[in-house]
Coordinates of C-alpha atoms in Angstrom, one line a residue:
M281 CA -12.3 79.2 89.6
P282 CA -9.6 76.7 87.8
R283 CA -10.5 74.1 85.8
P284 CA -10.6 70.4 86.7
L285 CA -7.2 68.7 85.5
H286 CA -9.1 65.8 84.0
G287 CA -11.2 68.2 81.5
T288 CA -8.1 70.3 80.5
V289 CA -6.1 67.2 80.2
M290 CA -8.4 65.8 77.7
V291 CA -8.7 69.1 75.7
Q292 CA -5.1 68.7 75.2
R293 CA -5.3 65.3 74.1
A294 CA -8.3 66.5 71.4
K295 CA -6.4 69.5 70.3
A296 CA -3.2 67.2 70.0
Y297 CA -5.2 64.5 67.7
V298 CA -6.3 67.0 65.4
E299 CA -3.2 68.3 64.7
A300 CA -2.0 64.9 63.7
H301 CA -5.0 64.5 61.5
L302 CA -5.8 68.0 60.4
G303 CA -5.4 66.6 56.5
D304 CA -8.6 64.2 57.3
P305 CA -11.2 65.1 55.3
A306 CA -13.7 63.1 57.6
L307 CA -12.3 64.3 60.9
D308 CA -14.9 65.6 62.5
P309 CA -16.5 65.9 66.6
P310 CA -17.6 62.7 66.2
Q311 CA -15.0 60.6 64.9
L312 CA -12.7 62.9 67.5
A313 CA -14.8 62.0 70.6
A314 CA -14.2 58.4 69.9
A315 CA -10.3 58.7 69.3
V316 CA -9.8 60.8 72.7
G317 CA -12.3 58.1 74.7
V318 CA -14.8 60.4 75.5
S319 CA -18.6 61.3 74.9
L320 CA -19.4 63.8 72.5
R321 CA -21.5 65.8 74.8
R322 CA -18.7 65.5 77.2
L323 CA -16.3 66.5 74.5
R324 CA -18.8 70.0 73.8
E325 CA -18.8 70.3 77.3
L326 CA -15.3 70.6 78.1
F327 CA -14.5 72.8 75.0
H328 CA -17.3 75.2 75.9
E329 CA -15.3 75.8 79.0
H330 CA -12.8 76.7 77.3
D331 CA -14.6 79.1 75.3
Q332 CA -14.1 76.8 72.0
H333 CA -17.0 75.2 69.7
I334 CA -15.1 71.8 68.5
F335 CA -15.9 72.1 64.8
D336 CA -14.6 75.7 64.5
W337 CA -11.1 75.3 66.2
I338 CA -10.9 72.1 63.8
W339 CA -11.8 74.4 61.0
Q340 CA -10.0 77.1 62.7
R341 CA -6.8 75.1 62.9
R342 CA -6.7 73.9 58.6
L343 CA -6.8 77.1 57.7
E344 CA -3.7 78.9 60.1
T345 CA -2.1 75.4 59.2
A346 CA -3.0 75.9 55.4
A347 CA -2.0 79.8 55.6
K348 CA 1.2 79.0 57.8
R349 CA 1.8 76.4 54.5
L350 CA 1.6 79.2 51.6
T351 CA 3.8 81.3 53.0
D352 CA 6.2 78.6 54.0
Q353 CA 9.8 79.3 51.2
G354 CA 9.8 75.8 50.9
C355 CA 6.2 75.3 49.7
R356 CA 6.1 78.2 47.1
H357 CA 6.2 75.4 44.5
L358 CA 3.4 73.8 45.3
S359 CA -0.3 74.7 44.0
I360 CA -2.8 76.5 46.0
G361 CA -4.7 73.7 46.5
T362 CA -2.0 71.2 47.6
P363 CA -2.3 73.1 50.9
A364 CA -6.0 73.2 51.1
Y365 CA -6.3 69.3 50.3
G366 CA -3.3 68.6 52.8
C367 CA -5.5 70.4 55.6
G368 CA -8.4 68.6 55.5
Y369 CA -10.3 70.5 52.7
A370 CA -12.4 68.5 49.9
S371 CA -12.5 71.4 47.5
Q372 CA -10.3 74.2 46.4
A373 CA -13.4 75.8 46.2
H374 CA -14.6 75.3 49.7
F375 CA -11.5 76.5 50.9
S376 CA -10.7 79.7 49.2
R377 CA -14.4 80.7 50.6
R378 CA -13.4 79.7 53.9
F379 CA -10.0 81.6 53.4
E380 CA -11.3 85.0 52.6
D381 CA -13.6 84.9 55.4
R382 CA -11.4 84.4 57.6
Y383 CA -8.4 86.1 56.2
G384 CA -10.3 89.4 53.7
M385 CA -8.3 87.5 50.8
A386 CA -8.1 85.0 48.2
P387 CA -5.2 82.4 48.9
K388 CA -3.3 83.4 46.0
E389 CA -3.3 86.9 47.3
F390 CA -2.3 86.2 50.8
R391 CA 0.9 84.1 49.0
H392 CA 1.5 87.4 47.3
L393 CA 1.7 89.5 49.5
S394 CA 3.6 87.4 51.7
D395 CA 6.2 87.4 49.1
Q396 CA 6.6 91.3 49.2
P397 CA 10.0 92.7 51.4
A398 CA 8.9 94.1 54.3
P399 CA 9.2 98.1 54.7
K400 CA 12.0 99.7 56.0
I401 CA 12.3 101.7 58.9

């Protein structure tokens, strides 16, 4: 059964808000609901309809964005903490734990592996 258009639009608005505010360490589901103009309960229901949890989605986007920045050649001169703080992590230790849980390696190791040339076939 197709999802109601309004619910899909609200989720997309919420996701766009998250993308624009990833660096805000205070970004949380209540702030997000207020920003898009729905109750927290309704926003949770809408994300659930998309098989997602708001809080998990925010942290997932933070990790994915940080990982992308770690491998970005234009960001190589930055410390590991810079992408972490830029993606809303309040501490580098918290970022490193979350990163290792998600990617199976420390951020520094992840960056180092991205420096390796691709194998020739």
